[in-house]
XYZ file of C-alpha atoms in Angstrom:
673
model
C 91.776 142.807 53.299
C 90.501 145.004 50.516
C 90.922 148.681 50.787
C 88.258 150.969 49.415
C 90.083 154.183 50.027
C 92.625 154.445 47.263
C 90.446 156.533 45.001
C 91.368 159.615 46.966
C 95.151 159.162 46.798
C 96.836 162.530 46.467
C 99.276 162.665 43.556
C 102.262 163.672 45.655
C 103.670 162.285 48.864
C 102.022 164.709 51.259
C 99.145 163.336 53.277
C 95.729 164.813 52.628
C 94.903 167.442 55.262
C 92.255 165.155 56.758
C 94.516 162.106 56.739
C 94.509 160.652 60.247
C 97.770 160.041 62.029
C 97.828 156.607 63.606
C 100.489 155.561 66.147
C 102.440 158.676 65.164
C 102.661 157.513 61.529
C 101.032 159.231 58.560
C 98.159 157.859 56.521
C 98.413 154.548 54.708
C 98.305 156.506 51.395
C 101.705 157.950 52.292
C 103.169 154.676 53.555
C 102.032 152.568 50.587
C 104.400 153.982 47.891
C 107.249 153.757 50.424
C 106.449 150.104 51.026
C 106.437 149.227 47.304
C 109.734 151.078 46.769
C 111.256 149.263 49.767
C 110.082 145.888 48.457
C 111.482 146.537 44.952
C 114.897 147.503 46.393
C 115.017 144.813 49.121
C 114.628 141.819 46.788
C 117.926 142.519 44.884
C 119.680 143.236 48.214
C 118.606 139.806 49.508
C 119.839 138.160 46.282
C 123.214 139.952 46.495
C 123.638 139.157 50.199
C 122.272 135.635 50.417
C 122.787 134.292 46.875
C 126.179 132.784 47.649
C 124.927 131.241 50.886
C 121.732 129.764 49.438
C 123.085 128.617 46.055
C 126.871 128.185 46.565
C 127.376 126.370 43.232
C 124.939 128.215 41.006
C 125.470 131.732 42.292
C 128.701 133.276 41.048
C 127.939 136.799 42.167
C 129.879 140.002 41.987
C 133.254 140.238 43.722
C 132.908 141.513 47.333
C 133.774 145.184 46.667
C 131.221 146.023 43.912
C 128.667 143.751 45.626
C 129.051 145.813 48.842
C 128.744 149.139 47.003
C 125.638 147.932 45.169
C 123.977 146.772 48.416
C 124.828 150.148 49.976
C 123.217 152.001 47.041
C 120.043 149.891 47.183
C 119.625 149.891 50.995
C 120.184 153.617 51.613
C 116.805 154.762 50.163
C 115.032 151.904 51.968
C 116.451 152.939 55.346
C 116.193 156.725 54.957
C 113.200 157.249 52.650
C 110.942 154.220 53.201
C 111.783 154.045 56.895
C 111.856 157.817 57.493
C 108.766 157.841 59.732
C 110.188 155.022 61.860
C 113.351 157.067 62.377
C 111.095 159.933 63.519
C 109.324 157.655 65.995
C 112.702 156.320 67.184
C 113.970 159.837 67.867
C 110.754 160.736 69.704
C 110.968 157.592 71.872
C 114.547 158.520 72.856
C 113.604 162.136 73.593
C 110.654 161.095 75.741
C 112.445 158.053 77.245
C 109.553 155.868 76.125
C 111.031 152.776 74.406
C 108.744 150.839 72.067
C 108.976 148.504 69.071
C 110.315 151.303 66.854
C 113.151 152.023 69.301
C 114.312 148.443 69.037
C 113.914 147.982 65.280
C 115.497 151.307 64.284
C 118.360 150.866 66.770
C 119.062 147.424 65.296
C 118.567 148.351 61.626
C 120.540 151.584 62.122
C 123.414 149.732 63.790
C 123.430 147.140 60.980
C 123.300 149.872 58.319
C 126.050 152.132 59.670
C 128.295 149.210 60.565
C 127.905 147.855 57.011
C 128.627 151.305 55.510
C 131.830 151.443 57.579
C 132.731 147.931 56.410
C 132.300 148.946 52.732
C 134.329 152.139 53.167
C 137.086 150.959 55.532
C 136.802 147.161 55.393
C 140.534 146.679 54.851
C 141.428 148.218 58.209
C 139.091 145.847 60.120
C 140.921 143.226 62.133
C 141.818 139.907 60.568
C 139.528 137.819 62.771
C 136.507 139.896 61.692
C 137.073 139.205 57.994
C 135.626 136.021 56.565
C 136.513 134.425 53.253
C 134.133 136.845 51.562
C 135.621 139.927 53.172
C 134.023 141.809 56.094
C 130.413 140.701 56.781
C 127.684 143.160 55.729
C 124.203 143.414 57.183
C 122.431 145.555 54.592
C 119.879 142.822 53.889
C 118.793 142.832 57.557
C 118.202 146.608 57.447
C 116.241 146.470 54.190
C 114.189 143.392 55.082
C 113.160 144.543 58.548
C 112.195 148.033 57.338
C 110.013 146.542 54.580
C 108.251 144.049 56.868
C 107.538 146.627 59.590
C 106.099 148.968 56.937
C 103.769 146.202 55.758
C 102.609 145.591 59.336
C 101.826 149.287 59.819
C 99.835 149.508 56.563
C 97.726 146.474 57.498
C 96.979 147.955 60.878
C 95.972 151.309 59.410
C 93.501 149.577 57.095
C 91.613 148.421 60.156
C 91.411 151.996 61.394
C 90.138 153.458 58.126
C 86.680 152.177 59.055
C 85.947 155.076 61.448
C 85.306 157.592 58.664
C 83.092 155.114 56.821
C 80.818 154.774 59.875
C 80.311 158.517 60.131
C 79.536 158.805 56.400
C 76.993 155.979 56.553
C 75.231 157.792 59.417
C 75.149 161.099 57.578
C 73.492 159.422 54.580
C 70.450 158.597 56.720
C 69.111 162.150 56.716
C 67.447 163.199 53.422
C 69.305 165.880 51.432
C 66.222 168.039 50.866
C 62.913 168.798 52.574
C 59.482 170.014 51.342
C 58.906 173.410 53.018
C 55.376 174.830 53.062
C 55.038 178.651 53.051
C 51.822 180.613 52.385
C 50.200 177.434 51.080
C 53.015 176.878 48.570
C 55.337 173.881 48.796
C 58.985 174.103 47.710
C 61.978 171.733 47.952
C 64.851 173.260 49.906
C 68.281 171.861 50.935
C 68.402 170.488 54.475
C 70.917 173.172 55.516
C 68.350 175.929 54.798
C 65.715 174.585 57.210
C 65.316 176.749 60.309
C 63.401 176.206 63.556
C 59.605 176.804 63.156
C 59.589 175.992 59.404
C 56.526 173.986 58.360
C 57.495 170.815 56.439
C 55.523 168.159 54.562
C 56.469 164.455 54.619
C 54.868 161.972 52.204
C 54.605 158.165 52.615
C 57.932 156.375 52.102
C 60.019 159.512 52.817
C 62.501 160.055 55.620
C 61.817 162.793 58.166
C 64.419 165.560 57.612
C 64.695 167.175 61.096
C 63.263 166.774 64.612
C 59.878 168.382 65.246
C 56.200 168.112 66.246
C 53.368 166.867 64.018
C 50.813 169.635 63.377
C 48.399 168.234 60.770
C 47.596 164.707 59.535
C 48.654 161.358 60.982
C 50.818 158.371 60.088
C 52.741 155.347 61.313
C 56.457 156.126 61.554
C 59.139 153.436 61.469
C 61.558 154.433 64.242
C 63.487 151.137 64.250
C 66.719 153.019 63.440
C 66.406 154.710 66.852
C 64.643 152.109 68.984
C 65.588 148.876 67.214
C 61.938 147.784 67.545
C 60.261 146.698 64.276
C 56.722 148.002 64.901
C 56.001 151.483 63.459
C 54.719 154.024 65.992
C 51.366 155.772 65.467
C 51.848 159.560 65.214
C 49.001 162.051 65.576
C 48.866 165.839 66.067
C 51.296 166.876 68.787
C 53.528 163.769 68.439
C 57.326 164.190 68.408
C 59.236 163.190 65.243
C 62.961 162.423 64.792
C 65.241 163.090 61.814
C 66.135 160.034 59.719
C 63.078 157.974 60.771
C 60.866 156.623 57.991
C 57.272 157.702 57.333
C 55.292 154.620 56.232
C 51.571 155.254 55.660
C 50.133 158.783 55.789
C 51.123 162.252 54.621
C 51.472 164.992 57.258
C 52.780 168.452 58.104
C 55.142 169.093 61.004
C 56.959 172.029 62.573
C 60.779 171.925 62.717
C 62.107 172.197 66.271
C 65.678 170.887 66.267
C 67.735 171.300 63.110
C 71.360 170.711 62.032
C 73.607 169.629 64.909
C 70.727 169.588 67.405
C 68.772 166.671 65.900
C 68.783 163.274 67.574
C 70.503 161.784 64.498
C 73.283 164.393 64.761
C 73.650 163.528 68.467
C 74.048 159.829 67.572
C 76.708 160.756 64.979
C 78.509 162.779 67.661
C 78.371 159.880 70.151
C 79.891 157.526 67.575
C 82.628 160.030 66.645
C 83.590 160.634 70.278
C 83.596 156.942 71.159
C 85.838 156.104 68.218
C 88.282 158.893 68.982
C 88.608 157.751 72.590
C 89.519 154.216 71.488
C 93.131 153.628 72.495
C 95.332 152.242 69.707
C 96.199 148.590 70.143
C 98.749 148.436 72.955
C 101.089 146.029 71.310
C 102.585 143.203 73.228
C 105.773 143.872 71.283
C 105.899 147.390 72.747
C 105.493 146.090 76.277
C 108.333 143.599 75.792
C 110.476 146.234 74.071
C 110.116 148.526 77.095
C 112.504 146.339 79.089
C 114.346 144.604 76.222
C 115.644 147.852 74.646
C 117.372 149.242 77.754
C 118.794 145.767 78.507
C 120.320 145.412 75.012
C 121.692 148.959 74.953
C 123.173 148.289 78.401
C 124.837 145.050 77.241
C 126.197 146.799 74.119
C 127.657 149.622 76.272
C 129.175 147.108 78.695
C 130.644 145.134 75.753
C 132.257 148.318 74.428
C 133.758 149.260 77.816
C 135.086 145.744 78.574
C 136.708 145.349 75.135
C 138.222 148.796 75.443
C 139.750 147.845 78.828
C 140.591 144.175 78.240
C 140.783 143.711 74.470
C 143.946 143.356 72.356
C 145.414 146.591 71.017
C 144.268 148.604 69.105
C 141.238 148.048 71.345
C 138.906 150.663 69.825
C 138.051 148.704 66.647
C 137.000 145.384 68.276
C 135.229 147.311 71.064
C 133.161 149.211 68.494
C 132.563 146.204 66.237
C 131.431 143.924 69.065
C 129.159 146.551 70.623
C 127.486 146.990 67.217
C 127.314 143.202 66.779
C 125.291 143.012 70.000
C 122.824 145.594 68.674
C 122.544 143.787 65.322
C 121.884 140.327 66.662
C 119.582 141.679 69.377
C 117.397 143.362 66.789
C 114.670 140.776 66.494
C 114.003 140.734 62.806
C 111.139 138.396 63.678
C 109.642 141.020 66.005
C 108.350 142.956 63.005
C 106.805 139.695 61.758
C 105.492 138.308 65.043
C 102.245 140.279 65.214
C 101.256 140.907 61.562
C 101.775 137.328 60.360
C 99.640 135.895 63.176
C 96.962 138.542 62.682
C 96.715 138.023 58.922
C 96.454 134.238 59.411
C 93.896 134.753 62.203
C 91.823 137.143 60.038
C 91.735 134.577 57.219
C 90.771 131.795 59.606
C 87.970 133.969 61.074
C 86.646 134.962 57.632
C 86.209 131.287 56.707
C 84.229 130.761 59.920
C 82.005 133.801 59.264
C 83.792 136.212 61.625
C 85.155 139.306 59.851
C 87.804 141.102 61.881
C 87.839 144.815 61.022
C 90.045 145.938 63.871
C 92.947 143.939 65.287
C 92.543 145.721 68.642
C 89.042 144.259 69.060
C 90.469 140.768 68.622
C 93.136 141.449 71.238
C 90.593 142.779 73.756
C 88.137 139.925 73.194
C 90.598 137.613 74.974
C 90.053 139.474 78.262
C 86.331 140.273 77.780
C 84.214 139.647 80.893
C 80.747 140.879 79.903
C 78.678 140.581 76.714
C 75.806 143.067 76.285
C 73.412 141.897 73.570
C 70.696 143.839 71.761
C 67.415 141.875 71.575
C 65.708 142.612 68.243
C 67.521 141.114 65.268
C 70.345 139.781 67.448
C 68.799 137.396 69.996
C 65.519 137.342 68.042
C 64.829 137.290 64.312
C 63.750 140.951 64.217
C 60.576 140.170 62.259
C 57.195 139.464 63.891
C 55.649 136.069 63.100
C 52.250 134.540 63.864
C 52.721 132.237 66.873
C 49.136 131.264 67.750
C 45.563 131.743 66.477
C 42.539 131.825 68.839
C 39.243 131.766 66.852
C 35.909 132.558 68.577
C 32.178 132.399 67.657
C 32.388 129.333 65.385
C 35.182 130.700 63.156
C 37.954 128.271 62.141
C 41.681 129.123 62.488
C 42.114 129.285 58.716
C 39.027 131.487 58.213
C 40.195 133.891 60.898
C 43.679 134.142 59.399
C 42.249 134.530 55.859
C 40.013 137.421 56.980
C 42.806 139.192 58.863
C 45.397 138.738 56.073
C 42.938 139.812 53.344
C 42.050 142.998 55.227
C 45.722 143.745 55.942
C 47.070 142.856 52.467
C 47.261 146.506 51.200
C 49.197 147.596 54.329
C 52.996 147.889 54.646
C 52.963 147.531 58.453
C 55.293 144.713 59.741
C 52.392 143.067 61.646
C 50.295 143.148 58.443
C 53.159 141.585 56.469
C 53.454 138.865 59.158
C 49.726 138.000 58.860
C 49.961 137.802 55.045
C 53.118 135.638 55.281
C 51.381 133.247 57.717
C 48.392 132.896 55.342
C 50.777 132.148 52.436
C 52.532 129.478 54.534
C 49.178 127.729 54.966
C 48.417 128.145 51.208
C 45.267 130.167 51.983
C 43.672 132.200 49.177
C 43.223 135.862 50.105
C 40.089 137.774 49.108
C 40.415 141.287 47.633
C 39.969 144.119 50.164
C 38.048 147.286 49.275
C 37.493 150.594 51.144
C 40.844 149.980 52.865
C 41.592 152.530 55.580
C 44.554 152.478 57.975
C 44.192 154.450 61.197
C 47.598 154.966 62.803
C 47.658 153.186 66.146
C 44.099 151.856 65.637
C 44.688 149.202 62.982
C 42.852 148.799 59.670
C 39.269 148.744 58.379
C 38.349 147.104 55.065
C 35.510 145.318 53.241
C 36.249 141.662 52.483
C 33.596 139.565 50.669
C 31.147 142.408 51.372
C 31.634 142.172 55.127
C 33.205 144.818 57.333
C 36.476 143.567 58.840
C 38.488 145.442 61.454
C 41.971 144.317 62.574
C 43.674 146.096 65.466
C 45.603 145.577 68.665
C 43.573 143.658 71.212
C 43.901 144.241 74.959
C 46.313 141.634 76.294
C 44.825 138.939 78.480
C 46.425 137.708 81.672
C 47.481 134.464 79.973
C 49.001 136.144 76.886
C 52.755 135.405 76.833
C 54.426 138.749 77.504
C 56.725 138.290 74.512
C 53.844 138.570 72.021
C 51.512 141.195 70.531
C 47.806 140.332 70.384
C 45.739 141.344 67.343
C 41.907 141.284 67.493
C 39.800 140.581 64.383
C 36.141 141.735 64.279
C 33.636 140.751 61.590
C 30.674 143.167 61.192
C 31.358 144.402 64.720
C 31.542 140.935 66.351
C 34.869 139.540 67.670
C 35.906 136.644 65.420
C 39.040 135.845 67.399
C 42.581 136.956 68.249
C 45.965 136.230 66.685
C 49.196 136.360 68.704
C 52.336 137.593 66.938
C 55.846 137.555 68.372
C 59.410 138.200 67.336
C 60.724 134.641 67.798
C 64.102 133.868 69.341
C 66.614 132.695 66.682
C 67.031 128.923 66.751
C 70.802 129.286 67.189
C 70.545 131.667 70.174
C 70.090 129.270 73.162
C 73.115 127.152 72.200
C 75.257 130.283 71.702
C 74.273 131.631 75.147
C 75.176 128.291 76.796
C 78.581 128.269 75.045
C 79.345 131.865 76.080
C 78.455 131.034 79.682
C 80.792 128.049 79.457
C 83.584 130.355 78.296
C 83.069 132.300 81.534
C 81.275 135.378 80.155
C 78.450 137.301 81.824
C 75.565 138.003 79.396
C 73.014 140.818 79.670
C 70.343 141.969 77.224
C 69.902 145.640 76.330
C 66.701 146.495 74.483
C 64.366 149.351 73.569
C 61.465 146.929 74.097
C 59.133 146.947 77.113
C 60.054 145.390 80.453
C 57.617 142.419 80.292
C 58.929 141.248 76.907
C 62.542 141.745 77.993
C 62.001 139.789 81.209
C 60.412 136.821 79.435
C 63.210 136.615 76.819
C 65.902 136.942 79.534
C 64.262 134.194 81.618
C 63.807 131.855 78.661
C 67.475 132.199 77.656
C 68.880 132.159 81.198
C 70.617 135.533 80.834
C 72.425 137.210 83.740
C 70.229 140.326 83.555
C 68.617 142.868 81.223
C 68.034 146.601 80.640
C 64.640 147.407 79.006
C 63.156 150.535 77.385
C 66.608 151.832 76.479
C 67.401 154.758 74.084
C 70.545 154.778 71.839
C 72.357 157.275 74.095
C 71.369 155.229 77.154
C 72.798 152.081 75.498
C 76.139 153.831 75.317
C 75.836 154.952 78.975
C 75.136 151.345 80.041
C 78.332 150.237 78.249
C 80.293 152.966 80.063
C 78.748 152.039 83.446
C 79.890 148.427 83.069
C 83.349 149.635 81.992
C 83.531 151.919 85.042
C 83.121 148.793 87.214
C 86.260 147.406 85.631
C 84.475 145.062 83.226
C 85.769 144.526 79.671
C 82.615 144.881 77.597
C 81.677 143.306 74.261
C 78.485 144.737 72.737
C 76.576 142.835 70.039
C 73.917 144.642 68.000
C 72.588 145.150 64.501
C 70.901 148.544 64.188
C 71.705 152.218 63.867
C 70.448 152.604 67.430
C 73.328 150.313 68.495
C 76.063 152.344 66.746
C 77.030 154.556 69.748
C 77.200 151.501 72.039
C 79.158 149.441 69.457
C 81.694 152.252 69.128
C 82.036 152.767 72.905
C 82.353 149.081 73.837
C 85.801 147.510 74.199
C 84.701 145.077 71.485
C 81.880 146.039 69.103
C 80.287 143.014 67.402
C 77.830 143.689 64.565
C 75.447 141.287 62.880
C 76.151 140.972 59.148
C 72.377 141.048 58.638
C 72.133 144.498 60.256
C 72.604 148.084 59.091
C 75.763 149.405 57.399
C 76.223 151.870 60.245
C 76.323 149.119 62.841
C 78.860 147.180 60.762
C 81.069 150.243 60.288
C 81.015 151.061 64.026
C 82.001 147.545 65.085
C 85.409 145.868 65.294
C 84.013 142.408 64.449
C 81.199 141.505 62.045
C 79.364 138.164 62.215
C 78.526 137.411 58.579
C 75.361 135.370 59.113
C 74.092 137.341 62.105
C 74.347 134.127 64.121
C 75.382 134.487 67.764
C 77.258 131.165 67.661
C 79.868 133.082 65.686
C 80.638 135.112 68.861
C 81.751 131.818 70.407
C 83.992 131.255 67.366
C 85.326 134.809 67.672
C 86.279 134.219 71.339
C 88.108 130.979 70.409
C 89.800 132.772 67.493
C 90.963 135.678 69.649
C 92.415 133.343 72.292
C 94.217 131.259 69.654
C 95.589 134.305 67.796
C 96.856 136.084 70.888
C 98.426 132.893 72.210
C 100.141 132.516 68.842
C 101.492 136.087 68.944
C 102.941 135.441 72.411
C 104.668 132.280 71.168
C 106.036 134.249 68.200
C 107.474 136.917 70.472
C 109.150 134.172 72.490
C 110.763 132.761 69.313
C 111.744 136.264 68.200
C 113.578 136.947 71.451
C 114.835 133.434 72.173
C 117.280 133.104 69.251
C 118.447 136.665 69.620
C 118.923 136.189 73.337
C 121.136 133.162 72.615
C 123.225 135.153 70.137
C 123.858 138.187 72.376
C 126.587 136.625 74.596
C 128.430 135.343 71.493
C 128.164 138.775 69.902
C 129.485 140.399 73.057
C 132.603 138.227 72.703
C 131.932 135.974 75.678
C 133.461 132.991 73.854
C 136.524 134.934 72.603
C 138.789 134.199 75.601
C 138.082 130.451 75.299
C 137.707 129.837 71.588
C 138.890 132.997 69.869
C 135.369 133.293 68.389
C 133.820 136.615 67.583
C 130.435 136.990 65.975
C 130.652 135.305 62.601
C 128.438 136.724 59.864
C 126.995 133.268 59.335
C 125.803 133.043 62.935
C 124.074 136.426 62.810
C 122.435 135.523 59.514
C 121.360 132.087 60.720
C 119.932 133.415 64.002
C 117.921 136.042 62.139
C 116.643 133.598 59.526
C 115.824 130.919 62.111
C 113.750 133.270 64.245
C 111.864 134.537 61.173
C 111.204 131.038 59.812
C 109.969 129.740 63.160
C 107.649 132.753 63.570
C 106.068 132.293 60.124
C 105.750 128.514 60.578
C 104.149 128.989 63.994
C 101.689 131.594 62.670
C 100.599 129.258 59.869
C 99.563 126.699 62.485
C 96.653 129.039 63.251
C 95.003 127.897 60.012
C 94.209 124.581 61.661
C 92.494 126.120 64.700
C 89.165 124.420 65.287
C 86.549 127.171 65.586
């Protein structure tokens, strides 16, 4: 999980003014130095505390008194400085009576810390049966270790959330920085911010359109795929509407600015993405839900322990009452709780990455488990996103190869996707193209050129009744006589049908959402056996469709690859981007499929189910050992055996729960995806 944001680290410890607060904690930049400090101090604490236990013969540590003082000195900055924000969250959860994971961890680490401080300062006055051979047990290592692990978990989670800003920046880069303004016949380059409504602007071939407006002079084909997702450029003549960020391909033209700045369609898309990402609820952790009842239960048991020992315990009753109540809090603090989620997630992320599923947001993985509906963009997601020649129909004694050679030769100077498809098809058949002269492209009409001294015209042909609705028909005329037609289509990816079948088997409903026309959409939906489709859809409408499905109580995954999908990807419960798509789509999504292959969605669903199941098992382990230890800590066995909580038992319970959690999480690596 690489982080690309450390360049902007402020030199001091204050967060940058724009640093987002996530789950009530400051930016990762602020947490990172605290984590490294905690780690550096925790390692010696663990050695001092556990050395004698782990290496009884080799480790001849310090005598108990200086050892205790040293642990106290090392743990204090970890608890108060590194864990300061957790203490803040703990206090807030108490004030608002809203227990969560922080309530439990800080209560436990705080109890362990203050009890251990008391043991260092007044250990001699503790009762005989609480002192082991090494003096009074200390729990500094538990405080330091838990604080460090929880910090690591928070940093990893924040990394997933840093993607929001990147999506917005990628969108902003789509508009050109300057525009060519024409005044009194003179052309000058001005910054985008200086353009006002009614300015006359020139756009040359290969340039992006700076603002929204109407074409006033000239004509061209404009690539609007960033808005519509459809690969074919749209012919624009006088009076046609133009959108900021779209790409001018062939001609040069003048247009009048109508919507500038925040009013352009591109700015509206940016706003939709921003709003959708802000409304995304932070991952509602399972640990928090469990903590909501576990915290009050533990605090209740600790209070009851205190009262019973005070009433029934041997005199002086205050000391054992206090010590046993604290012992309950210490052993109940599931050290493994801080590990349960991050260790599974990190293992799951690694497992997904190997299978071509990049998880950018842990919350998306959690929600994928309960997804009910998958909305899929057509172009570039279900289909390849590039037109290809699918059939050739020669007429008037022309052969297939001659017809294709003529069409490809005439189209060879053009940059239009259909022209590129004709040239590619001719290359596949090893045909030799003839040079084209007098080449002229008429937006929306096709091209005229001279090939071998004959006049060739290639343009859209009227579709016949038997033309498959998924394809575009191109007519080729030679000296004014029809030589034949060529059908081009955006073919369905070979991996798509199998992926759709698998998703249906996993119990998901699948609908297609496309900017393409109804007839094409219907034929693709029928061929793939989809549960429905929405055709002729704009980017804002895509987002509305997502919200409509959510309003019916469905948990929606949206898979797409273009800028026009960004608002929908951000609004969906799970945004899934194709790795072959635009940067903006990938930044707006929670999951990225590296190869742009829909079968990876199937893998992602399996991965999410395995990871979440693993987290639930981990939480069980985390609570199980601690639950067993609570009655012993409360002194339940004291009347029968004279046992009170031995330091060994607390240490063993904590270590056992942590080891079992890590071992269980590592099993995820062998998940078959």
